[in-house]
JSON list of C-alpha atoms in Angstrom, two decimals:
[
{"chain": "A", "resi": 166, "resn": "ASP", "atom": "CA", "xyz": [8.22, 1.27, -18.30]},
{"chain": "A", "resi": 167, "resn": "ILE", "atom": "CA", "xyz": [10.78, 3.77, -17.79]},
{"chain": "A", "resi": 168, "resn": "GLN", "atom": "CA", "xyz": [9.34, 7.50, -18.06]},
{"chain": "A", "resi": 169, "resn": "MET", "atom": "CA", "xyz": [11.41, 9.84, -19.97]},
{"chain": "A", "resi": 170, "resn": "THR", "atom": "CA", "xyz": [9.85, 13.51, -18.79]},
{"chain": "A", "resi": 171, "resn": "GLN", "atom": "CA", "xyz": [11.40, 16.13, -21.05]},
{"chain": "A", "resi": 172, "resn": "SER", "atom": "CA", "xyz": [11.18, 20.13, -20.01]},
{"chain": "A", "resi": 173, "resn": "PRO", "atom": "CA", "xyz": [10.49, 22.19, -21.02]},
{"chain": "A", "resi": 174, "resn": "SER", "atom": "CA", "xyz": [8.51, 21.56, -24.22]},
{"chain": "A", "resi": 175, "resn": "THR", "atom": "CA", "xyz": [9.00, 24.37, -26.38]},
{"chain": "A", "resi": 176, "resn": "LEU", "atom": "CA", "xyz": [11.67, 27.53, -26.11]},
{"chain": "A", "resi": 177, "resn": "SER", "atom": "CA", "xyz": [12.36, 30.50, -28.14]},
{"chain": "A", "resi": 178, "resn": "ALA", "atom": "CA", "xyz": [15.77, 32.21, -28.27]},
{"chain": "A", "resi": 179, "resn": "SER", "atom": "CA", "xyz": [18.11, 33.47, -30.57]},
{"chain": "A", "resi": 180, "resn": "VAL", "atom": "CA", "xyz": [21.34, 32.92, -32.27]},
{"chain": "A", "resi": 181, "resn": "GLY", "atom": "CA", "xyz": [24.07, 32.74, -29.61]},
{"chain": "A", "resi": 182, "resn": "ASP", "atom": "CA", "xyz": [21.63, 32.19, -26.84]},
{"chain": "A", "resi": 183, "resn": "ARG", "atom": "CA", "xyz": [23.30, 28.92, -24.48]},
{"chain": "A", "resi": 184, "resn": "VAL", "atom": "CA", "xyz": [20.20, 26.45, -24.85]},
{"chain": "A", "resi": 185, "resn": "THR", "atom": "CA", "xyz": [19.55, 24.41, -22.33]},
{"chain": "A", "resi": 186, "resn": "ILE", "atom": "CA", "xyz": [17.08, 21.06, -22.16]},
{"chain": "A", "resi": 187, "resn": "THR", "atom": "CA", "xyz": [16.35, 18.48, -19.67]},
{"chain": "A", "resi": 188, "resn": "CYS", "atom": "CA", "xyz": [14.94, 15.26, -19.22]},
{"chain": "A", "resi": 189, "resn": "ARG", "atom": "CA", "xyz": [14.17, 12.81, -16.10]},
{"chain": "A", "resi": 190, "resn": "ALA", "atom": "CA", "xyz": [13.91, 9.30, -16.06]},
{"chain": "A", "resi": 191, "resn": "SER", "atom": "CA", "xyz": [10.97, 7.60, -13.80]},
{"chain": "A", "resi": 192, "resn": "GLN", "atom": "CA", "xyz": [14.35, 5.34, -12.70]},
{"chain": "A", "resi": 193, "resn": "SER", "atom": "CA", "xyz": [18.01, 5.82, -12.67]},
{"chain": "A", "resi": 194, "resn": "ILE", "atom": "CA", "xyz": [19.45, 4.60, -16.49]},
{"chain": "A", "resi": 195, "resn": "SER", "atom": "CA", "xyz": [22.51, 5.55, -14.97]},
{"chain": "A", "resi": 196, "resn": "THR", "atom": "CA", "xyz": [24.13, 7.37, -18.71]},
{"chain": "A", "resi": 197, "resn": "TRP", "atom": "CA", "xyz": [22.59, 5.08, -20.25]},
{"chain": "A", "resi": 198, "resn": "LEU", "atom": "CA", "xyz": [20.84, 8.39, -22.84]},
{"chain": "A", "resi": 199, "resn": "ALA", "atom": "CA", "xyz": [21.20, 9.62, -26.29]},
{"chain": "A", "resi": 200, "resn": "TRP", "atom": "CA", "xyz": [19.82, 12.78, -27.72]},
{"chain": "A", "resi": 201, "resn": "TYR", "atom": "CA", "xyz": [18.37, 13.40, -31.23]},
{"chain": "A", "resi": 202, "resn": "GLN", "atom": "CA", "xyz": [17.59, 16.31, -33.40]},
{"chain": "A", "resi": 203, "resn": "GLN", "atom": "CA", "xyz": [14.82, 16.14, -35.64]},
{"chain": "A", "resi": 204, "resn": "LYS", "atom": "CA", "xyz": [13.80, 18.65, -38.74]},
{"chain": "A", "resi": 205, "resn": "PRO", "atom": "CA", "xyz": [10.59, 18.50, -39.69]},
{"chain": "A", "resi": 206, "resn": "GLY", "atom": "CA", "xyz": [9.42, 16.09, -42.19]},
{"chain": "A", "resi": 207, "resn": "LYS", "atom": "CA", "xyz": [12.98, 14.76, -42.02]},
{"chain": "A", "resi": 208, "resn": "ALA", "atom": "CA", "xyz": [14.38, 11.96, -39.68]},
{"chain": "A", "resi": 209, "resn": "PRO", "atom": "CA", "xyz": [16.08, 11.85, -36.66]},
{"chain": "A", "resi": 210, "resn": "LYS", "atom": "CA", "xyz": [20.20, 12.60, -36.06]},
{"chain": "A", "resi": 211, "resn": "LEU", "atom": "CA", "xyz": [22.01, 11.20, -33.42]},
{"chain": "A", "resi": 212, "resn": "LEU", "atom": "CA", "xyz": [23.25, 13.81, -31.39]},
{"chain": "A", "resi": 213, "resn": "ILE", "atom": "CA", "xyz": [24.77, 12.66, -27.94]},
{"chain": "A", "resi": 214, "resn": "TYR", "atom": "CA", "xyz": [24.56, 8.58, -26.60]},
{"chain": "A", "resi": 215, "resn": "LYS", "atom": "CA", "xyz": [26.35, 8.21, -22.74]},
{"chain": "A", "resi": 216, "resn": "ALA", "atom": "CA", "xyz": [25.04, 10.98, -21.82]},
{"chain": "A", "resi": 217, "resn": "SER", "atom": "CA", "xyz": [27.58, 13.31, -22.84]},
{"chain": "A", "resi": 218, "resn": "SER", "atom": "CA", "xyz": [29.23, 11.21, -25.95]},
{"chain": "A", "resi": 219, "resn": "LEU", "atom": "CA", "xyz": [29.96, 12.98, -28.93]},
{"chain": "A", "resi": 220, "resn": "GLU", "atom": "CA", "xyz": [28.56, 11.67, -32.28]},
{"chain": "A", "resi": 221, "resn": "SER", "atom": "CA", "xyz": [30.96, 11.40, -34.75]},
{"chain": "A", "resi": 222, "resn": "GLY", "atom": "CA", "xyz": [30.63, 14.72, -37.81]},
{"chain": "A", "resi": 223, "resn": "VAL", "atom": "CA", "xyz": [28.15, 16.20, -34.39]},
{"chain": "A", "resi": 224, "resn": "PRO", "atom": "CA", "xyz": [29.26, 20.05, -33.83]},
{"chain": "A", "resi": 225, "resn": "SER", "atom": "CA", "xyz": [31.12, 20.64, -30.52]},
{"chain": "A", "resi": 226, "resn": "ARG", "atom": "CA", "xyz": [28.60, 23.10, -29.11]},
{"chain": "A", "resi": 227, "resn": "PHE", "atom": "CA", "xyz": [26.58, 20.25, -28.13]},
{"chain": "A", "resi": 228, "resn": "SER", "atom": "CA", "xyz": [26.78, 18.85, -25.25]},
{"chain": "A", "resi": 229, "resn": "GLY", "atom": "CA", "xyz": [25.01, 16.25, -22.29]},
{"chain": "A", "resi": 230, "resn": "SER", "atom": "CA", "xyz": [25.55, 15.80, -19.40]},
{"chain": "A", "resi": 231, "resn": "GLY", "atom": "CA", "xyz": [24.15, 13.91, -15.77]},
{"chain": "A", "resi": 232, "resn": "SER", "atom": "CA", "xyz": [24.04, 10.40, -14.77]},
{"chain": "A", "resi": 233, "resn": "GLY", "atom": "CA", "xyz": [21.06, 8.73, -12.96]},
{"chain": "A", "resi": 234, "resn": "THR", "atom": "CA", "xyz": [17.64, 10.24, -13.58]},
{"chain": "A", "resi": 235, "resn": "GLU", "atom": "CA", "xyz": [18.46, 13.82, -14.07]},
{"chain": "A", "resi": 236, "resn": "PHE", "atom": "CA", "xyz": [20.05, 14.54, -17.92]},
{"chain": "A", "resi": 237, "resn": "THR", "atom": "CA", "xyz": [20.70, 17.98, -20.07]},
{"chain": "A", "resi": 238, "resn": "LEU", "atom": "CA", "xyz": [21.74, 19.10, -23.37]},
{"chain": "A", "resi": 239, "resn": "THR", "atom": "CA", "xyz": [23.18, 22.55, -23.83]},
{"chain": "A", "resi": 240, "resn": "ILE", "atom": "CA", "xyz": [23.77, 24.35, -27.22]},
{"chain": "A", "resi": 241, "resn": "SER", "atom": "CA", "xyz": [26.78, 26.42, -25.89]},
{"chain": "A", "resi": 242, "resn": "SER", "atom": "CA", "xyz": [25.94, 29.15, -28.87]},
{"chain": "A", "resi": 243, "resn": "LEU", "atom": "CA", "xyz": [22.81, 28.26, -30.64]},
{"chain": "A", "resi": 244, "resn": "GLN", "atom": "CA", "xyz": [23.09, 28.81, -34.56]},
{"chain": "A", "resi": 245, "resn": "PRO", "atom": "CA", "xyz": [19.84, 28.97, -37.63]},
{"chain": "A", "resi": 246, "resn": "ASP", "atom": "CA", "xyz": [20.63, 25.72, -38.13]},
{"chain": "A", "resi": 247, "resn": "ASP", "atom": "CA", "xyz": [19.78, 24.08, -34.22]},
{"chain": "A", "resi": 248, "resn": "PHE", "atom": "CA", "xyz": [15.51, 25.60, -34.31]},
{"chain": "A", "resi": 249, "resn": "ALA", "atom": "CA", "xyz": [14.04, 21.41, -34.38]},
{"chain": "A", "resi": 250, "resn": "THR", "atom": "CA", "xyz": [12.75, 19.72, -31.67]},
{"chain": "A", "resi": 251, "resn": "TYR", "atom": "CA", "xyz": [14.61, 17.41, -29.40]},
{"chain": "A", "resi": 252, "resn": "TYR", "atom": "CA", "xyz": [14.26, 14.06, -27.62]},
{"chain": "A", "resi": 253, "resn": "CYS", "atom": "CA", "xyz": [16.29, 12.13, -25.25]},
{"chain": "A", "resi": 254, "resn": "GLN", "atom": "CA", "xyz": [15.76, 8.48, -25.33]},
{"chain": "A", "resi": 255, "resn": "GLN", "atom": "CA", "xyz": [16.42, 6.11, -22.71]},
{"chain": "A", "resi": 256, "resn": "TYR", "atom": "CA", "xyz": [18.65, 2.58, -23.45]},
{"chain": "A", "resi": 257, "resn": "ASN", "atom": "CA", "xyz": [18.61, 1.32, -19.58]},
{"chain": "A", "resi": 258, "resn": "SER", "atom": "CA", "xyz": [17.65, -2.00, -21.62]},
{"chain": "A", "resi": 259, "resn": "ASN", "atom": "CA", "xyz": [17.90, -3.00, -24.67]},
{"chain": "A", "resi": 260, "resn": "SER", "atom": "CA", "xyz": [13.90, -4.39, -24.47]},
{"chain": "A", "resi": 261, "resn": "LEU", "atom": "CA", "xyz": [12.42, -1.56, -23.81]},
{"chain": "A", "resi": 262, "resn": "LEU", "atom": "CA", "xyz": [13.60, 1.65, -25.01]},
{"chain": "A", "resi": 263, "resn": "THR", "atom": "CA", "xyz": [12.18, 5.45, -24.14]},
{"chain": "A", "resi": 264, "resn": "PHE", "atom": "CA", "xyz": [11.85, 8.21, -26.09]},
{"chain": "A", "resi": 265, "resn": "GLY", "atom": "CA", "xyz": [11.25, 11.87, -23.69]},
{"chain": "A", "resi": 266, "resn": "GLY", "atom": "CA", "xyz": [7.88, 13.72, -25.78]},
{"chain": "A", "resi": 267, "resn": "GLY", "atom": "CA", "xyz": [10.32, 15.89, -26.79]},
{"chain": "A", "resi": 268, "resn": "THR", "atom": "CA", "xyz": [11.59, 20.00, -27.05]},
{"chain": "A", "resi": 269, "resn": "LYS", "atom": "CA", "xyz": [10.90, 22.14, -30.10]},
{"chain": "A", "resi": 270, "resn": "VAL", "atom": "CA", "xyz": [13.07, 25.01, -30.02]},
{"chain": "A", "resi": 271, "resn": "GLU", "atom": "CA", "xyz": [11.72, 27.84, -31.76]},
{"chain": "A", "resi": 272, "resn": "ILE", "atom": "CA", "xyz": [13.10, 30.89, -33.40]},
{"chain": "A", "resi": 273, "resn": "LYS", "atom": "CA", "xyz": [12.56, 34.09, -30.59]},
{"chain": "B", "resi": 83, "resn": "GLU", "atom": "CA", "xyz": [27.43, 5.46, -47.29]},
{"chain": "B", "resi": 84, "resn": "VAL", "atom": "CA", "xyz": [25.13, 4.07, -44.94]},
{"chain": "B", "resi": 85, "resn": "GLN", "atom": "CA", "xyz": [21.08, 4.07, -46.24]},
{"chain": "B", "resi": 86, "resn": "LEU", "atom": "CA", "xyz": [17.47, 2.60, -45.11]},
{"chain": "B", "resi": 87, "resn": "VAL", "atom": "CA", "xyz": [15.43, 3.16, -47.21]},
{"chain": "B", "resi": 88, "resn": "GLU", "atom": "CA", "xyz": [11.96, 1.38, -45.98]},
{"chain": "B", "resi": 89, "resn": "SER", "atom": "CA", "xyz": [8.18, 1.01, -48.08]},
{"chain": "B", "resi": 90, "resn": "GLY", "atom": "CA", "xyz": [5.11, -0.82, -48.02]},
{"chain": "B", "resi": 91, "resn": "GLY", "atom": "CA", "xyz": [3.42, 1.81, -46.41]},
{"chain": "B", "resi": 92, "resn": "GLY", "atom": "CA", "xyz": [0.08, 2.81, -47.08]},
{"chain": "B", "resi": 93, "resn": "LEU", "atom": "CA", "xyz": [-4.43, 3.30, -46.13]},
{"chain": "B", "resi": 94, "resn": "VAL", "atom": "CA", "xyz": [-5.22, 0.32, -44.80]},
{"chain": "B", "resi": 95, "resn": "GLN", "atom": "CA", "xyz": [-8.58, -0.61, -42.75]},
{"chain": "B", "resi": 96, "resn": "PRO", "atom": "CA", "xyz": [-9.07, -1.20, -39.24]},
{"chain": "B", "resi": 97, "resn": "GLY", "atom": "CA", "xyz": [-8.20, -4.56, -38.60]},
{"chain": "B", "resi": 98, "resn": "GLY", "atom": "CA", "xyz": [-5.98, -4.82, -41.67]},
{"chain": "B", "resi": 99, "resn": "SER", "atom": "CA", "xyz": [-2.66, -6.33, -42.12]},
{"chain": "B", "resi": 100, "resn": "LEU", "atom": "CA", "xyz": [0.54, -4.61, -43.84]},
{"chain": "B", "resi": 101, "resn": "ARG", "atom": "CA", "xyz": [4.47, -5.38, -44.22]},
{"chain": "B", "resi": 102, "resn": "LEU", "atom": "CA", "xyz": [6.92, -2.53, -44.19]},
{"chain": "B", "resi": 103, "resn": "SER", "atom": "CA", "xyz": [9.74, -3.31, -45.84]},
{"chain": "B", "resi": 104, "resn": "CYS", "atom": "CA", "xyz": [13.58, -1.77, -44.86]},
{"chain": "B", "resi": 105, "resn": "ALA", "atom": "CA", "xyz": [15.80, -2.45, -47.67]},
{"chain": "B", "resi": 106, "resn": "ALA", "atom": "CA", "xyz": [20.49, -1.20, -46.12]},
{"chain": "B", "resi": 107, "resn": "SER", "atom": "CA", "xyz": [23.21, -0.82, -48.21]},
{"chain": "B", "resi": 108, "resn": "GLY", "atom": "CA", "xyz": [26.16, 0.96, -47.28]},
{"chain": "B", "resi": 109, "resn": "PHE", "atom": "CA", "xyz": [27.53, -1.10, -44.51]},
{"chain": "B", "resi": 110, "resn": "PRO", "atom": "CA", "xyz": [27.50, -4.72, -43.54]},
{"chain": "B", "resi": 111, "resn": "PHE", "atom": "CA", "xyz": [24.13, -5.56, -42.33]},
{"chain": "B", "resi": 112, "resn": "SER", "atom": "CA", "xyz": [24.15, -9.09, -40.83]},
{"chain": "B", "resi": 113, "resn": "SER", "atom": "CA", "xyz": [26.94, -7.57, -38.18]},
{"chain": "B", "resi": 114, "resn": "TYR", "atom": "CA", "xyz": [24.02, -4.98, -36.94]},
{"chain": "B", "resi": 115, "resn": "TRP", "atom": "CA", "xyz": [21.04, -5.08, -34.52]},
{"chain": "B", "resi": 116, "resn": "MET", "atom": "CA", "xyz": [17.93, -3.81, -36.52]},
{"chain": "B", "resi": 117, "resn": "ASN", "atom": "CA", "xyz": [14.53, -1.60, -34.61]},
{"chain": "B", "resi": 118, "resn": "TRP", "atom": "CA", "xyz": [11.92, 0.16, -36.15]},
{"chain": "B", "resi": 119, "resn": "VAL", "atom": "CA", "xyz": [10.32, 3.39, -34.58]},
{"chain": "B", "resi": 120, "resn": "ARG", "atom": "CA", "xyz": [7.28, 5.63, -35.27]},
{"chain": "B", "resi": 121, "resn": "GLN", "atom": "CA", "xyz": [6.00, 8.30, -35.13]},
{"chain": "B", "resi": 122, "resn": "ALA", "atom": "CA", "xyz": [2.62, 9.61, -35.29]},
{"chain": "B", "resi": 123, "resn": "PRO", "atom": "CA", "xyz": [1.02, 12.48, -36.53]},
{"chain": "B", "resi": 124, "resn": "GLY", "atom": "CA", "xyz": [2.11, 15.44, -35.27]},
{"chain": "B", "resi": 125, "resn": "LYS", "atom": "CA", "xyz": [3.19, 13.16, -31.69]},
{"chain": "B", "resi": 126, "resn": "GLY", "atom": "CA", "xyz": [6.87, 11.32, -30.89]},
{"chain": "B", "resi": 127, "resn": "LEU", "atom": "CA", "xyz": [9.21, 9.38, -31.55]},
{"chain": "B", "resi": 128, "resn": "GLU", "atom": "CA", "xyz": [8.27, 5.36, -29.82]},
{"chain": "B", "resi": 129, "resn": "TRP", "atom": "CA", "xyz": [10.38, 2.06, -30.48]},
{"chain": "B", "resi": 130, "resn": "VAL", "atom": "CA", "xyz": [8.50, -0.51, -31.91]},
{"chain": "B", "resi": 131, "resn": "ALA", "atom": "CA", "xyz": [10.82, -3.45, -32.59]},
{"chain": "B", "resi": 132, "resn": "ASN", "atom": "CA", "xyz": [14.18, -4.75, -32.50]},
{"chain": "B", "resi": 133, "resn": "ILE", "atom": "CA", "xyz": [15.86, -8.31, -33.54]},
{"chain": "B", "resi": 134, "resn": "ASN", "atom": "CA", "xyz": [20.10, -9.02, -33.74]},
{"chain": "B", "resi": 135, "resn": "GLN", "atom": "CA", "xyz": [22.02, -9.58, -36.00]},
{"chain": "B", "resi": 136, "resn": "ASP", "atom": "CA", "xyz": [20.57, -13.35, -36.57]},
{"chain": "B", "resi": 137, "resn": "GLY", "atom": "CA", "xyz": [17.02, -12.96, -35.91]},
{"chain": "B", "resi": 138, "resn": "SER", "atom": "CA", "xyz": [17.26, -15.32, -32.61]},
{"chain": "B", "resi": 139, "resn": "GLU", "atom": "CA", "xyz": [16.42, -12.24, -30.39]},
{"chain": "B", "resi": 140, "resn": "LYS", "atom": "CA", "xyz": [12.90, -10.26, -30.45]},
{"chain": "B", "resi": 141, "resn": "TYR", "atom": "CA", "xyz": [11.39, -7.23, -28.91]},
{"chain": "B", "resi": 142, "resn": "TYR", "atom": "CA", "xyz": [8.36, -5.43, -28.97]},
{"chain": "B", "resi": 143, "resn": "VAL", "atom": "CA", "xyz": [6.92, -2.31, -27.27]},
{"chain": "B", "resi": 144, "resn": "ASP", "atom": "CA", "xyz": [3.92, -4.24, -25.07]},
{"chain": "B", "resi": 145, "resn": "SER", "atom": "CA", "xyz": [1.87, -2.27, -27.79]},
{"chain": "B", "resi": 146, "resn": "VAL", "atom": "CA", "xyz": [2.45, -3.98, -30.50]},
{"chain": "B", "resi": 147, "resn": "LYS", "atom": "CA", "xyz": [2.89, -7.18, -28.91]},
{"chain": "B", "resi": 148, "resn": "GLY", "atom": "CA", "xyz": [0.98, -10.21, -30.41]},
{"chain": "B", "resi": 149, "resn": "ARG", "atom": "CA", "xyz": [0.30, -8.09, -32.98]},
{"chain": "B", "resi": 150, "resn": "PHE", "atom": "CA", "xyz": [3.70, -7.02, -35.31]},
{"chain": "B", "resi": 151, "resn": "THR", "atom": "CA", "xyz": [6.63, -9.49, -36.20]},
{"chain": "B", "resi": 152, "resn": "ILE", "atom": "CA", "xyz": [9.85, -7.86, -36.67]},
{"chain": "B", "resi": 153, "resn": "SER", "atom": "CA", "xyz": [12.11, -10.05, -39.41]},
{"chain": "B", "resi": 154, "resn": "ARG", "atom": "CA", "xyz": [15.42, -10.41, -41.60]},
{"chain": "B", "resi": 155, "resn": "ASP", "atom": "CA", "xyz": [16.81, -11.44, -44.55]},
{"chain": "B", "resi": 156, "resn": "ASN", "atom": "CA", "xyz": [20.64, -11.12, -43.58]},
{"chain": "B", "resi": 157, "resn": "ALA", "atom": "CA", "xyz": [20.68, -12.70, -47.76]},
{"chain": "B", "resi": 158, "resn": "LYS", "atom": "CA", "xyz": [19.39, -9.57, -48.99]},
{"chain": "B", "resi": 159, "resn": "ASN", "atom": "CA", "xyz": [20.19, -7.06, -46.39]},
{"chain": "B", "resi": 160, "resn": "SER", "atom": "CA", "xyz": [16.65, -6.20, -46.01]},
{"chain": "B", "resi": 161, "resn": "LEU", "atom": "CA", "xyz": [14.48, -5.77, -42.29]},
{"chain": "B", "resi": 162, "resn": "TYR", "atom": "CA", "xyz": [10.85, -6.29, -42.17]},
{"chain": "B", "resi": 163, "resn": "LEU", "atom": "CA", "xyz": [7.81, -5.17, -40.33]},
{"chain": "B", "resi": 164, "resn": "GLN", "atom": "CA", "xyz": [4.90, -7.86, -40.45]},
{"chain": "B", "resi": 165, "resn": "MET", "atom": "CA", "xyz": [1.67, -5.47, -39.18]},
{"chain": "B", "resi": 166, "resn": "SER", "atom": "CA", "xyz": [-1.49, -7.15, -38.40]},
{"chain": "B", "resi": 167, "resn": "SER", "atom": "CA", "xyz": [-4.84, -6.59, -36.71]},
{"chain": "B", "resi": 168, "resn": "LEU", "atom": "CA", "xyz": [-3.65, -2.92, -37.39]},
{"chain": "B", "resi": 169, "resn": "ARG", "atom": "CA", "xyz": [-4.98, 0.19, -35.33]},
{"chain": "B", "resi": 170, "resn": "VAL", "atom": "CA", "xyz": [-5.83, 3.29, -36.36]},
{"chain": "B", "resi": 171, "resn": "GLU", "atom": "CA", "xyz": [-3.60, 4.38, -33.55]},
{"chain": "B", "resi": 172, "resn": "ASP", "atom": "CA", "xyz": [-1.58, 2.62, -35.02]},
{"chain": "B", "resi": 173, "resn": "THR", "atom": "CA", "xyz": [-1.30, 5.24, -37.84]},
{"chain": "B", "resi": 174, "resn": "ALA", "atom": "CA", "xyz": [2.66, 7.05, -38.10]},
{"chain": "B", "resi": 175, "resn": "VAL", "atom": "CA", "xyz": [5.15, 7.25, -40.12]},
{"chain": "B", "resi": 176, "resn": "TYR", "atom": "CA", "xyz": [7.17, 3.89, -39.76]},
{"chain": "B", "resi": 177, "resn": "TYR", "atom": "CA", "xyz": [11.37, 4.52, -39.60]},
{"chain": "B", "resi": 178, "resn": "CYS", "atom": "CA", "xyz": [13.99, 2.29, -39.75]},
{"chain": "B", "resi": 179, "resn": "ALA", "atom": "CA", "xyz": [16.90, 3.03, -37.86]},
{"chain": "B", "resi": 180, "resn": "ARG", "atom": "CA", "xyz": [20.01, 0.70, -37.62]},
{"chain": "B", "resi": 181, "resn": "ASP", "atom": "CA", "xyz": [21.87, 0.52, -34.24]},
{"chain": "B", "resi": 182, "resn": "HIS", "atom": "CA", "xyz": [24.97, 2.10, -32.96]},
{"chain": "B", "resi": 183, "resn": "SER", "atom": "CA", "xyz": [27.91, -0.13, -32.76]},
{"chain": "B", "resi": 184, "resn": "VAL", "atom": "CA", "xyz": [29.10, 1.20, -28.99]},
{"chain": "B", "resi": 185, "resn": "PRO", "atom": "CA", "xyz": [27.27, -0.77, -26.24]},
{"chain": "B", "resi": 186, "resn": "GLY", "atom": "CA", "xyz": [23.10, -0.79, -26.03]},
{"chain": "B", "resi": 187, "resn": "VAL", "atom": "CA", "xyz": [20.78, 0.71, -28.09]},
{"chain": "B", "resi": 188, "resn": "VAL", "atom": "CA", "xyz": [21.23, 3.66, -29.88]},
{"chain": "B", "resi": 189, "resn": "PHE", "atom": "CA", "xyz": [19.48, 4.47, -33.65]},
{"chain": "B", "resi": 190, "resn": "ASP", "atom": "CA", "xyz": [22.69, 6.33, -35.33]},
{"chain": "B", "resi": 191, "resn": "SER", "atom": "CA", "xyz": [21.12, 5.55, -38.95]},
{"chain": "B", "resi": 192, "resn": "TRP", "atom": "CA", "xyz": [17.70, 6.44, -39.97]},
{"chain": "B", "resi": 193, "resn": "GLY", "atom": "CA", "xyz": [15.65, 5.43, -42.86]},
{"chain": "B", "resi": 194, "resn": "ARG", "atom": "CA", "xyz": [13.83, 8.30, -44.45]},
{"chain": "B", "resi": 195, "resn": "GLY", "atom": "CA", "xyz": [10.38, 6.67, -43.40]},
{"chain": "B", "resi": 196, "resn": "THR", "atom": "CA", "xyz": [7.04, 5.43, -44.54]},
{"chain": "B", "resi": 197, "resn": "LEU", "atom": "CA", "xyz": [3.49, 6.34, -43.98]},
{"chain": "B", "resi": 198, "resn": "VAL", "atom": "CA", "xyz": [0.71, 4.36, -42.73]},
{"chain": "B", "resi": 199, "resn": "THR", "atom": "CA", "xyz": [-2.34, 5.41, -42.02]},
{"chain": "B", "resi": 200, "resn": "VAL", "atom": "CA", "xyz": [-5.01, 2.62, -40.69]},
{"chain": "B", "resi": 201, "resn": "SER", "atom": "CA", "xyz": [-8.82, 4.44, -41.00]},
{"chain": "B", "resi": 202, "resn": "SER", "atom": "CA", "xyz": [-11.62, 3.59, -42.21]}
]
């Protein structure tokens, strides 16, 4: 199985800050990586797929990069609506999909 | 508008069974792979199972193989998850999620989830 490790697990930041979240895969997954945002009591929302493709309707302050085993999600200027938990997900194999453990972005 | 509405969750004893349903609308259901993803209370996301458009391909996470069965009825625009031999560790919110149309399995639409609690 491919293990996904996110860091940090919690991040404290202020509105306007540039925020970067890292996701590492236990083996190469090319660019088969997605990022989701989840708010308390809500379903996750797709932000990024194929490591760097922005989902329709997602603000351009969100961006993704990386390939192989190391990936990043960047929020260029944190907005009040962005305080949430973020998950990466690998889909190198369509029959064995795994998520990272999550990164909670909190208000500093 | 894409809508996915789960139902069927509840309290069940260890070893028991439960059938979850997901009613889909707003898109051509028979054209999409569909998935179940779960989230234990206060924990992260775990993909559970998926099924292709005509139901001929099904995949499961190892922890549910032999206990859970995913199925679909394209005439009713519905997805199902039959769960048996339930364990305490199966306690979670279960989400129905649609596969994006891009290559690979990416979840672009989600339901609100249904809570399954396995406890004596």
